[in-house]
Coordinates of C-alpha atoms and ligand atoms in Angstrom, one line a residue:
M18 CA -30.9 40.3 -0.2
A19 CA -32.8 42.7 -0.1
R20 CA -36.7 43.0 2.3
I21 CA -39.1 44.9 -0.7
L22 CA -42.1 45.6 0.5
I23 CA -44.3 45.7 -2.3
V24 CA -47.7 47.7 -2.1
G25 CA -50.2 47.1 -4.9
A26 CA -49.0 43.3 -5.5
S27 CA -51.9 42.2 -6.7
G28 CA -52.2 44.1 -9.8
L29 CA -50.3 43.9 -13.4
L30 CA -47.0 45.5 -12.4
G31 CA -47.5 44.6 -8.5
I32 CA -48.0 40.1 -9.4
N33 CA -45.0 40.5 -11.8
L34 CA -42.8 42.4 -9.5
A35 CA -43.4 40.6 -7.3
M36 CA -42.9 37.3 -8.9
E37 CA -39.6 38.4 -10.2
A38 CA -37.9 40.0 -7.2
M39 CA -39.4 36.6 -5.2
R40 CA -36.0 35.0 -7.1
E41 CA -32.8 37.0 -5.1
H42 CA -35.3 39.2 -2.4
K43 CA -37.8 39.1 0.4
V44 CA -40.8 40.0 -1.2
I45 CA -43.5 41.1 0.8
G46 CA -46.3 41.7 -0.9
V47 CA -49.6 44.4 0.1
D48 CA -53.0 43.6 -1.2
R49 CA -56.8 44.2 -0.2
G50 CA -57.9 40.3 -0.1
K51 CA -57.5 39.2 -3.8
L52 CA -54.1 37.2 -3.5
K53 CA -55.1 33.9 -1.6
S54 CA -52.3 31.5 -2.2
A55 CA -49.5 33.7 -3.4
P56 CA -46.2 32.3 -3.2
F57 CA -44.4 35.6 -1.0
Q58 CA -45.7 36.3 2.4
V59 CA -49.0 39.3 1.7
L60 CA -50.7 41.6 4.2
E61 CA -54.1 42.1 3.6
I62 CA -54.9 46.3 3.9
D63 CA -57.2 48.5 2.4
L64 CA -54.8 51.9 1.5
L65 CA -57.9 54.2 2.2
H66 CA -57.4 53.3 5.7
R67 CA -54.6 55.6 5.9
N68 CA -52.8 54.7 9.0
M69 CA -52.9 51.0 8.9
I70 CA -49.4 51.0 5.9
R71 CA -47.2 52.8 8.9
S72 CA -48.1 50.0 11.1
V73 CA -47.3 47.4 8.5
I74 CA -43.9 49.4 7.2
D75 CA -42.8 49.1 11.3
A76 CA -43.9 45.6 11.3
T77 CA -42.2 44.9 8.1
R78 CA -39.2 46.6 8.2
P79 CA -38.7 46.6 4.3
E80 CA -35.1 47.9 3.3
W81 CA -36.8 49.1 -0.3
L82 CA -40.6 50.0 -0.5
I83 CA -42.1 50.0 -4.8
N84 CA -46.1 51.1 -4.8
C85 CA -47.5 49.5 -7.7
A86 CA -51.2 50.5 -6.2
A87 CA -53.3 53.3 -8.3
L88 CA -56.6 54.3 -9.6
A89 CA -55.6 53.0 -13.2
N90 CA -58.7 53.4 -14.9
L91 CA -58.9 56.2 -16.7
E92 CA -62.8 56.2 -17.1
Q93 CA -63.3 54.7 -13.1
C94 CA -60.6 58.5 -12.2
E95 CA -63.1 60.5 -14.0
E96 CA -66.1 58.9 -12.0
Y97 CA -65.0 59.1 -8.6
P98 CA -61.7 62.0 -8.4
D99 CA -61.4 61.5 -5.0
Q100 CA -60.8 58.2 -4.9
A101 CA -58.6 58.8 -7.7
R102 CA -56.8 61.7 -5.2
I103 CA -56.4 60.0 -2.8
L104 CA -54.6 56.8 -4.3
N105 CA -52.6 58.4 -6.9
A106 CA -51.5 61.5 -5.1
E107 CA -51.9 61.4 -1.6
I108 CA -50.8 57.9 -0.3
P109 CA -47.6 58.6 -2.6
G110 CA -46.7 61.4 -0.6
D111 CA -47.4 59.6 2.8
L112 CA -45.8 56.2 1.9
A113 CA -42.4 58.1 0.8
N114 CA -42.9 60.5 3.9
I115 CA -43.0 57.4 5.8
C116 CA -39.6 56.2 3.6
T117 CA -38.0 59.3 4.1
K118 CA -38.4 59.1 8.1
R119 CA -37.2 55.1 8.1
N120 CA -34.5 55.8 5.7
I121 CA -36.3 52.9 3.3
R122 CA -35.5 53.3 -1.0
F123 CA -39.2 54.1 -2.0
V124 CA -40.1 53.4 -5.8
H125 CA -42.9 55.1 -6.9
I126 CA -44.7 54.2 -10.2
S127 CA -46.4 57.2 -12.1
T128 CA -47.4 57.1 -15.6
D129 CA -46.5 57.9 -19.5
A130 CA -49.7 60.1 -20.2
V131 CA -48.6 62.9 -17.7
F132 CA -48.3 64.7 -21.1
D133 CA -50.3 65.5 -23.3
G134 CA -49.1 64.6 -26.8
T135 CA -48.9 67.7 -28.4
K136 CA -45.3 68.0 -29.2
A137 CA -43.8 66.8 -31.7
G138 CA -41.0 63.8 -31.2
T139 CA -40.3 62.1 -27.5
Y140 CA -40.9 63.5 -24.1
T141 CA -38.0 63.8 -22.5
E142 CA -38.0 64.4 -18.3
E143 CA -37.6 67.9 -18.7
D144 CA -40.5 68.9 -20.6
E145 CA -42.8 70.2 -18.7
P146 CA -46.2 67.5 -18.3
S147 CA -49.5 68.8 -19.3
P148 CA -52.3 66.4 -17.9
P149 CA -54.5 65.7 -20.1
G150 CA -57.7 64.6 -17.2
I151 CA -58.2 63.3 -13.7
Y152 CA -55.7 59.8 -13.8
S153 CA -52.5 62.3 -15.6
Q154 CA -53.3 65.0 -13.0
T155 CA -53.5 62.6 -10.1
K156 CA -50.3 61.0 -11.2
L157 CA -48.9 64.1 -12.0
D158 CA -49.9 65.3 -8.7
G159 CA -48.0 62.2 -6.8
E160 CA -45.2 62.5 -8.5
R161 CA -44.9 66.2 -6.7
A162 CA -46.1 65.0 -3.6
V163 CA -43.3 62.4 -3.4
E164 CA -40.7 64.9 -4.9
Q165 CA -40.9 67.2 -2.2
V166 CA -40.7 64.8 0.5
N167 CA -38.4 62.2 -0.4
P168 CA -35.8 63.7 -3.3
Q169 CA -33.9 60.9 -3.3
A170 CA -37.0 58.9 -4.3
I171 CA -37.1 57.0 -7.9
I172 CA -40.1 58.0 -9.4
A173 CA -40.2 56.0 -13.3
R174 CA -42.9 56.6 -16.1
V175 CA -44.4 53.9 -16.8
N176 CA -45.8 52.1 -19.6
F177 CA -45.9 48.0 -19.9
Y178 CA -47.5 44.5 -20.6
G179 CA -47.9 41.5 -19.3
W180 CA -49.8 38.4 -17.8
S181 CA -52.7 39.8 -15.0
L182 CA -54.5 37.9 -12.3
G183 CA -58.0 38.4 -13.6
G184 CA -56.6 37.8 -17.6
R185 CA -57.4 41.4 -19.1
R186 CA -55.6 44.1 -17.7
S187 CA -53.3 44.5 -20.2
L188 CA -53.7 45.6 -24.0
A189 CA -51.3 42.8 -25.3
E190 CA -53.8 40.3 -23.3
F191 CA -57.0 41.8 -24.6
F192 CA -55.5 41.1 -28.5
V193 CA -54.4 37.2 -27.3
K194 CA -57.8 36.5 -26.0
N195 CA -60.2 38.2 -28.2
L196 CA -58.0 37.3 -31.9
D197 CA -57.8 33.2 -30.0
E198 CA -61.5 33.6 -30.0
G199 CA -61.4 35.1 -33.6
K200 CA -63.1 38.0 -32.4
N201 CA -62.7 41.3 -34.5
V202 CA -61.0 43.6 -32.7
N203 CA -60.3 47.3 -33.1
G204 CA -56.4 48.6 -32.8
F205 CA -56.0 52.9 -32.2
T206 CA -53.3 54.1 -35.2
D207 CA -54.1 57.3 -33.4
I208 CA -51.6 56.6 -30.3
I209 CA -47.6 55.5 -30.3
F210 CA -46.6 54.8 -27.2
C211 CA -43.5 52.7 -26.2
P212 CA -44.9 49.4 -24.9
M213 CA -42.3 47.0 -22.4
W214 CA -42.9 43.6 -21.1
V215 CA -43.3 43.9 -17.8
N216 CA -40.7 41.4 -17.0
H217 CA -38.2 44.1 -18.6
L218 CA -39.9 46.6 -16.1
N219 CA -39.1 44.5 -12.9
R220 CA -35.6 44.0 -13.6
I221 CA -34.8 47.4 -14.2
L222 CA -36.4 48.0 -11.2
I223 CA -34.1 46.7 -9.1
E224 CA -31.7 47.6 -11.3
M225 CA -32.4 51.3 -10.9
L226 CA -32.4 50.4 -6.6
E227 CA -29.2 48.2 -6.8
K228 CA -27.1 51.0 -8.7
N229 CA -28.7 54.1 -6.4
L230 CA -30.1 56.2 -8.7
S231 CA -32.9 58.5 -7.9
G232 CA -35.6 60.9 -9.6
L233 CA -37.6 60.7 -12.2
Y234 CA -37.0 58.5 -15.2
H235 CA -39.2 57.4 -18.6
V236 CA -39.1 53.4 -18.0
V237 CA -40.6 52.3 -21.2
G238 CA -40.0 50.6 -23.6
A239 CA -37.0 51.4 -26.8
Q240 CA -39.4 51.2 -29.7
V241 CA -42.4 53.6 -30.3
M242 CA -45.3 52.4 -32.4
S243 CA -48.8 52.7 -32.6
K244 CA -51.8 50.2 -30.9
Y245 CA -53.2 48.9 -33.8
Q246 CA -48.7 48.3 -34.7
F247 CA -48.5 47.0 -31.0
G248 CA -51.7 44.5 -31.5
V249 CA -50.0 43.1 -35.5
E250 CA -46.6 42.2 -33.0
V251 CA -48.7 40.6 -31.0
A252 CA -50.3 38.5 -33.2
R253 CA -47.6 37.7 -35.1
T254 CA -45.6 37.0 -31.5
F255 CA -48.3 33.9 -31.0
G256 CA -49.5 33.0 -34.6
L257 CA -52.7 35.2 -34.0
R258 CA -54.9 36.3 -37.8
E259 CA -53.7 40.1 -37.5
D260 CA -56.6 40.8 -39.8
L261 CA -59.1 40.4 -37.5
I262 CA -57.7 44.2 -35.9
S263 CA -59.6 46.8 -37.6
P264 CA -56.8 50.4 -37.6
K265 CA -59.7 52.8 -35.8
S266 CA -59.3 56.5 -34.1
V267 CA -59.7 56.2 -30.5
L268 CA -62.1 59.0 -31.1
S269 CA -64.3 56.9 -33.0
S270 CA -64.1 54.1 -29.8
G271 CA -66.6 55.4 -27.2
L272 CA -64.4 55.8 -24.5
T273 CA -65.0 58.8 -22.6
A274 CA -62.0 59.6 -20.5
K275 CA -59.7 61.9 -22.5
R276 CA -56.3 60.3 -24.2
S277 CA -52.8 61.9 -25.1
H278 CA -51.9 61.0 -29.0
N279 CA -48.3 61.2 -28.6
L280 CA -46.8 58.9 -25.9
W281 CA -43.4 58.5 -27.1
L282 CA -40.9 59.1 -24.5
S283 CA -37.5 59.3 -24.5
T284 CA -35.5 56.2 -22.4
H285 CA -32.4 57.6 -23.2
K286 CA -31.4 59.0 -19.4
L287 CA -32.2 55.6 -18.7
S288 CA -30.4 53.9 -20.4
T289 CA -27.2 56.5 -19.8
D290 CA -28.0 56.0 -16.2
L291 CA -28.0 52.3 -16.7
R292 CA -25.5 52.0 -18.6
H293 CA -26.9 49.5 -20.9
E294 CA -29.5 49.6 -24.1
I295 CA -33.5 49.0 -23.1
P296 CA -34.5 45.5 -24.3
S297 CA -36.0 45.5 -27.7
V298 CA -40.2 45.1 -28.7
S299 CA -39.2 42.3 -30.5
T300 CA -37.4 39.9 -27.4
G301 CA -40.3 41.4 -25.1
L302 CA -42.6 40.2 -26.2
A303 CA -40.8 36.6 -27.5
E304 CA -40.1 36.2 -24.1
F305 CA -44.5 37.1 -22.9
Y306 CA -45.2 34.3 -25.2
T307 CA -43.0 31.8 -24.0
Q308 CA -44.4 32.7 -21.0
F309 CA -47.6 31.2 -22.6
Q310 CA -46.0 28.0 -23.4
Q311 CA -44.8 27.8 -20.5
G312 CA -48.3 28.1 -18.5
Y313 CA -48.0 31.4 -16.3
P314 CA -50.6 33.1 -16.4
Q315 CA -52.6 29.8 -15.5
K316 CA -50.3 29.9 -12.4
I317 CA -50.8 33.2 -11.5
R318 CA -54.7 33.9 -12.0
S319 CA -54.1 30.1 -9.4
Y320 CA -53.4 32.9 -6.6
Q321 CA -56.3 34.5 -6.7
Q322 CA -59.3 34.1 -5.2
Ligands
NAP24 N1 -50.8 49.1 -17.2 C1 -49.8 50.2 -18.0 O1 -50.0 49.9 -18.7 C2 -50.0 51.5 -16.9 C3 -49.3 52.3 -17.7 C4 -48.8 53.5 -17.4 C5 -48.9 53.5 -16.3 N2 -49.3 53.0 -14.8 C6 -48.8 52.5 -13.3 O2 -48.6 51.4 -13.0 C7 -48.8 51.4 -11.6 C8 -49.0 50.3 -11.6 O3 -50.3 49.8 -12.8 P1 -51.0 48.5 -13.2 O4 -51.4 48.1 -14.5 O5 -50.5 47.5 -12.2 O6 -52.4 48.8 -11.9 P2 -53.5 47.8 -11.8 O7 -53.4 46.4 -12.5 O8 -55.1 48.3 -10.7 O9 -53.5 47.3 -9.8 C9 -53.4 48.6 -9.0 C10 -53.2 47.8 -7.6 O10 -53.8 48.9 -6.5 C11 -54.8 48.5 -5.5 N3 -55.2 49.4 -5.4 C12 -55.7 50.0 -5.5 N4 -57.1 50.8 -4.4 C13 -56.8 50.3 -3.1 C14 -57.2 50.1 -2.3 N5 -57.5 51.0 -1.7 N6 -55.8 49.7 -1.0 C15 -55.0 48.8 -1.4 N7 -54.5 48.5 -2.6 C16 -55.4 49.0 -4.0 C17 -54.8 47.3 -6.8 O11 -56.0 46.5 -5.9 P3 -57.2 44.9 -6.4 O12 -55.7 44.2 -7.4 O13 -57.8 45.0 -4.6 O14 -57.7 46.3 -7.6 C18 -53.9 46.7 -7.5 O15 -52.9 45.7 -6.7 C19 -50.0 52.0 -11.5 O16 -48.7 53.4 -10.3 C20 -50.4 53.0 -12.5 O17 -50.5 53.9 -12.6 C21 -49.9 51.6 -15.8

């Protein structure tokens, strides 16, 4: 059993990771006040008060620290570039440095969006990133800040879906909620990506720590599809109407931040080093649906106030 500090424990990844990890490990979450009755210990700090995290780490003495905190909304990053730089680039560097000095294994969560999507085919860890906007640029700067001070860190470029505290953070939740209410929605046909169920991501991150992996990894789903196709898969899994999803171009969406059209990342390095296959999209969606049937979305929402 390891003592794990999860920074950003109220986020889509953080809450699901904490719930998964607490089955076998001692979990301490860090958030800025959203979590009120979570079934694991929670410490409240605003990461923008840069010195406070050091005292939290010294007080809790984790063996593993997983940084899930970020400014992860692309439009907000364009609007508040300074905040994006601090949260996505500078704070990860601070955390990585503190962990190096205290011999704590550090995992930093990055993004598939570091690539501009102009390559035909898959992106490997060897491909040179070319971030298209403030979010992706600051996330790439975060990777580099971490690598520089903590070469043993795991840096995971991810893309995932799951149930969130607010009920609207992930693309899968968007489709379920709107289709369930009988609403028409758009699905982008010109963005391809590799979605992974958040619990598969959680299990893989823990396995990577247990197997003592380090360095940069693409930790995304094993299959590539358009966001439209993903919506259709979600609708079919939940028995909802797929004809309510209109195939559209992201260029007609009104979203202001520039987005990459190809987020097809290779998981070859990951599956080779883990010595097993990455779970399929259909397995992830089936489990996501089982969580829904078992009332998991309501359960995690009850942890916030
Ligand atoms: N979702 C995806 O598919 C996806 C794709 C690619 C990469 N990623 C990366 O995966 C990671 C997790 O993403 P997510 O979707 O879970 O993001 P999220 O739901 O927006 O969660 C972000 C977390 O950071 C916390 N945070 C933000 N500013 C903070 C501050 N000043 N002090 C303390 N905590 C602060 C948030 O707290 P509050 O709840 O209080 O705001 C929240 O817990 C991020 O690194 C993101 O870049 C996500």
